[in-house]
PDB file of C-alpha atoms in Angstrom:
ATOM      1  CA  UNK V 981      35.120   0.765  40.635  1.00  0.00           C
ATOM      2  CA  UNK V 982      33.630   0.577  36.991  1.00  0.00           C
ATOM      3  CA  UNK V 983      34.501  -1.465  33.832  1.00  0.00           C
ATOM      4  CA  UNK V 984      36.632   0.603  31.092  1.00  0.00           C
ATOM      5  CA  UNK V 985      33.842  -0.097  28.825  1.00  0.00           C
ATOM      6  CA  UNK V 986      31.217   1.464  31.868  1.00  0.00           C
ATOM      7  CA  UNK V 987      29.733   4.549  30.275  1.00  0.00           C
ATOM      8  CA  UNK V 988      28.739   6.062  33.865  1.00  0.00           C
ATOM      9  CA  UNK V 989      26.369   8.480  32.016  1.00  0.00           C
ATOM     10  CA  UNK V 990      24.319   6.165  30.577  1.00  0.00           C
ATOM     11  CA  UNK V 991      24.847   3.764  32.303  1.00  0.00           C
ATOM     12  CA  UNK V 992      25.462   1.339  29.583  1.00  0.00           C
ATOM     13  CA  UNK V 993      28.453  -0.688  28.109  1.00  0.00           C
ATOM     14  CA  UNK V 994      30.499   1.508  25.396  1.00  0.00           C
ATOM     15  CA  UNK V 995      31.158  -1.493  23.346  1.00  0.00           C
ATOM     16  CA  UNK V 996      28.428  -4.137  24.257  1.00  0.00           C
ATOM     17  CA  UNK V 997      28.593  -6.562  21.651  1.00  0.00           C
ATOM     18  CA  UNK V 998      32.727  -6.667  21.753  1.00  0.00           C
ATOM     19  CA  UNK V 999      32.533  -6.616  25.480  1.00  0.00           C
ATOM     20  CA  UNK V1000      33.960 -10.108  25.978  1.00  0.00           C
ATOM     21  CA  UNK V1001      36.626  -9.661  23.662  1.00  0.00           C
ATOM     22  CA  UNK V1002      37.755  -6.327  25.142  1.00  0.00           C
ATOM     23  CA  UNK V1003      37.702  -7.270  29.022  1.00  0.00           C
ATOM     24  CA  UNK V1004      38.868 -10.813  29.421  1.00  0.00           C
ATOM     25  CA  UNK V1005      36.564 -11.185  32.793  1.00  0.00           C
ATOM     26  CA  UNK V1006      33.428  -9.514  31.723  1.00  0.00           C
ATOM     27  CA  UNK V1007      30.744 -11.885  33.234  1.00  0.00           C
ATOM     28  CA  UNK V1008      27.540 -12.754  30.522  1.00  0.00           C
ATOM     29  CA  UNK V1009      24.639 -13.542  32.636  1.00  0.00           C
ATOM     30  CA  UNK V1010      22.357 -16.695  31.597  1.00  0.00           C
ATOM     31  CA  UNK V1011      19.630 -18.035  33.558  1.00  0.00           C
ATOM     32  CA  UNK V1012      22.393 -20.886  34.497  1.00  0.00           C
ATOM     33  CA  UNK V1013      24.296 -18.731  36.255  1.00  0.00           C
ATOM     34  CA  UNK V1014      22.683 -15.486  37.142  1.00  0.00           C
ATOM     35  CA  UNK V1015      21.748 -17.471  41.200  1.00  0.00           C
ATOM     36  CA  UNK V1016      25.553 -17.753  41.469  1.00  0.00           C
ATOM     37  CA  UNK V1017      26.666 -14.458  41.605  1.00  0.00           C
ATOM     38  CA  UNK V1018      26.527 -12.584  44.541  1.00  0.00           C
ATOM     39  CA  UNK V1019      27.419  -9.057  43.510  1.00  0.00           C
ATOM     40  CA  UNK V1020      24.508  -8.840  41.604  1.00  0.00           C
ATOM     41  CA  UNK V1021      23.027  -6.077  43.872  1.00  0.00           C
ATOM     42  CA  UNK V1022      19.071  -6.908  45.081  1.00  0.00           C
ATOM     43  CA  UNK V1023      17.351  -4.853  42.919  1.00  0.00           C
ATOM     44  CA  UNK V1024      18.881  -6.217  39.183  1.00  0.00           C
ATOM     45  CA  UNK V1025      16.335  -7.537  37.241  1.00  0.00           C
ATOM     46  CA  UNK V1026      17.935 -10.936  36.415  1.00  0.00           C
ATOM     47  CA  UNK V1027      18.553 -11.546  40.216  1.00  0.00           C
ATOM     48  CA  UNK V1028      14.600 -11.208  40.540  1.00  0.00           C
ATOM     49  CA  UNK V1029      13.487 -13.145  38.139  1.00  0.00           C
ATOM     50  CA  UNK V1030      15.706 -15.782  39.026  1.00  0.00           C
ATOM     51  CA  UNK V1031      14.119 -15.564  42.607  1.00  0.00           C
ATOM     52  CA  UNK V1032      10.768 -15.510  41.394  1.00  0.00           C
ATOM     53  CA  UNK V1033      10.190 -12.019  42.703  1.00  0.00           C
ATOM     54  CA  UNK V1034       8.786  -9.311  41.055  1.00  0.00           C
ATOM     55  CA  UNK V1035      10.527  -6.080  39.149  1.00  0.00           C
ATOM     56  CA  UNK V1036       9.688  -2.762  40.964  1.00  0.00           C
ATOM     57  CA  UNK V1037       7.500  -0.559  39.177  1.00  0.00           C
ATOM     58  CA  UNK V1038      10.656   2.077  38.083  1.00  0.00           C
ATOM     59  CA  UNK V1039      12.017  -1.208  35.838  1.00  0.00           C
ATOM     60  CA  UNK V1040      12.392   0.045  32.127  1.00  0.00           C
ATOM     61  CA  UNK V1041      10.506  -3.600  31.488  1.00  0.00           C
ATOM     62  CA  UNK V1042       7.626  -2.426  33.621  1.00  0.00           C
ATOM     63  CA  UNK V1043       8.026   1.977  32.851  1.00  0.00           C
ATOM     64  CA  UNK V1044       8.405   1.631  29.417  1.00  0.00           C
ATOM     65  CA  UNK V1045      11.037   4.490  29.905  1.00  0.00           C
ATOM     66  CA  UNK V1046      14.549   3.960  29.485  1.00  0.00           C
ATOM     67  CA  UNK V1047      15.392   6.558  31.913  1.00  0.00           C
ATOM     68  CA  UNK V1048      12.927   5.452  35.010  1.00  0.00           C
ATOM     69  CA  UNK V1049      15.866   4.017  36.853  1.00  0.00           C
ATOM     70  CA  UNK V1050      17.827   7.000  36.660  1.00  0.00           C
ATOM     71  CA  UNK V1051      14.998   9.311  37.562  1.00  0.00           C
ATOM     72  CA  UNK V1052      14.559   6.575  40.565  1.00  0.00           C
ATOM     73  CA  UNK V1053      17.707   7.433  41.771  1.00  0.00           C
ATOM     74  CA  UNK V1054      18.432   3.726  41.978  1.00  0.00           C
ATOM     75  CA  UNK V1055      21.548   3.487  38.849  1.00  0.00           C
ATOM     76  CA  UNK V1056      25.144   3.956  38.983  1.00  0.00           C
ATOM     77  CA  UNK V1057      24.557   7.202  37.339  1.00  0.00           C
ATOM     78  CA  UNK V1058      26.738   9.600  39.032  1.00  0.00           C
ATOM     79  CA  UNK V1059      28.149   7.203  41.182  1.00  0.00           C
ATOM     80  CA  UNK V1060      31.413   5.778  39.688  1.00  0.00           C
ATOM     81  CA  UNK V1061      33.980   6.362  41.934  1.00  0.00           C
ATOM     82  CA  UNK V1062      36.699   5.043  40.307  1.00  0.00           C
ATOM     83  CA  UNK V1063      37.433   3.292  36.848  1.00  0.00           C
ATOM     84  CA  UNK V1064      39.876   0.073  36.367  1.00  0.00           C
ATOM     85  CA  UNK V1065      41.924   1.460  34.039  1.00  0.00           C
ATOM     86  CA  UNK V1066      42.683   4.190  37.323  1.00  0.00           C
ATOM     87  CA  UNK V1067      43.780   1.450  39.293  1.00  0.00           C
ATOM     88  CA  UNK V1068      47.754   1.084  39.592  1.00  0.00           C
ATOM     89  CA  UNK V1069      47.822  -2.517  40.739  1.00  0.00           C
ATOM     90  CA  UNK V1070      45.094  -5.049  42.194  1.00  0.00           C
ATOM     91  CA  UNK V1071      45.556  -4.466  46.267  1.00  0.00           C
ATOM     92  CA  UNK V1072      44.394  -0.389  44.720  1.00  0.00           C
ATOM     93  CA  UNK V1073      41.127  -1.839  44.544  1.00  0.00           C
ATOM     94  CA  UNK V1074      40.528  -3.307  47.976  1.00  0.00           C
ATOM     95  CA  UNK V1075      42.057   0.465  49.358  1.00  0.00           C
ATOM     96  CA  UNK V1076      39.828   2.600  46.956  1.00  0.00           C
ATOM     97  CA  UNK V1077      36.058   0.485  48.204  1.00  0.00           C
ATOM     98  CA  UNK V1078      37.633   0.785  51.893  1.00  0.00           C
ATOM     99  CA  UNK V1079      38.307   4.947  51.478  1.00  0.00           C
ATOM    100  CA  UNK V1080      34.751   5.264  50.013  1.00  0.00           C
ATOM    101  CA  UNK V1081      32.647   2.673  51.739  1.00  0.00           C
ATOM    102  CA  UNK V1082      29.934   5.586  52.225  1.00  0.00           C
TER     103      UNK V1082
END
């Protein structure tokens, strides 16, 4: 289930820099708080760093190509199963992960 503001084509927020504004939970990363949150799935950047591992080699940071994530096959791209705005009430979201676990 995706953010309102999830553009699931690119990937990207819609309205980054009034993100916070817009969605009264959207979470900003820092480097205080990134080792506390443990949806951040294994392979995001910040989560590395934190850990003192390294990027893998499709990272745009590393690529130098915006779109070396996608071509990776490792983004959301394609993947967004559901929005929140699609969501009638809160126990919706537990039921919609369950129905499409794979």
């Amino acid at each position: 289930v995706a953010c309102r503001l999830f553009d699931d084509g690119t990937c990207r927020c819609k309205d980054y820099e009034n993100r916070q504004a817009k969605v009264a939970d959207c979470v900003q990363l820092t480097p205080e708080n990134v080792g506390e949150i443990a949806w951040l799935p294994a392979t995001c950047a910040y989560r590395l760093i934190h850990e003192g591992k390294p990027l893998y080699p499709w990272h745009p940071l590393l690529s130098g190509n915006t779109k070396s994530v996608h071509q990776a096959n490792v983004s959301m791209q394609g993947r967004v199963t559901a929005f929140e705005q699609d969501m009638a009430h809160d126990g919706e979201y537990l039921e919609h992960l369950i129905d499409n676990e794979n």
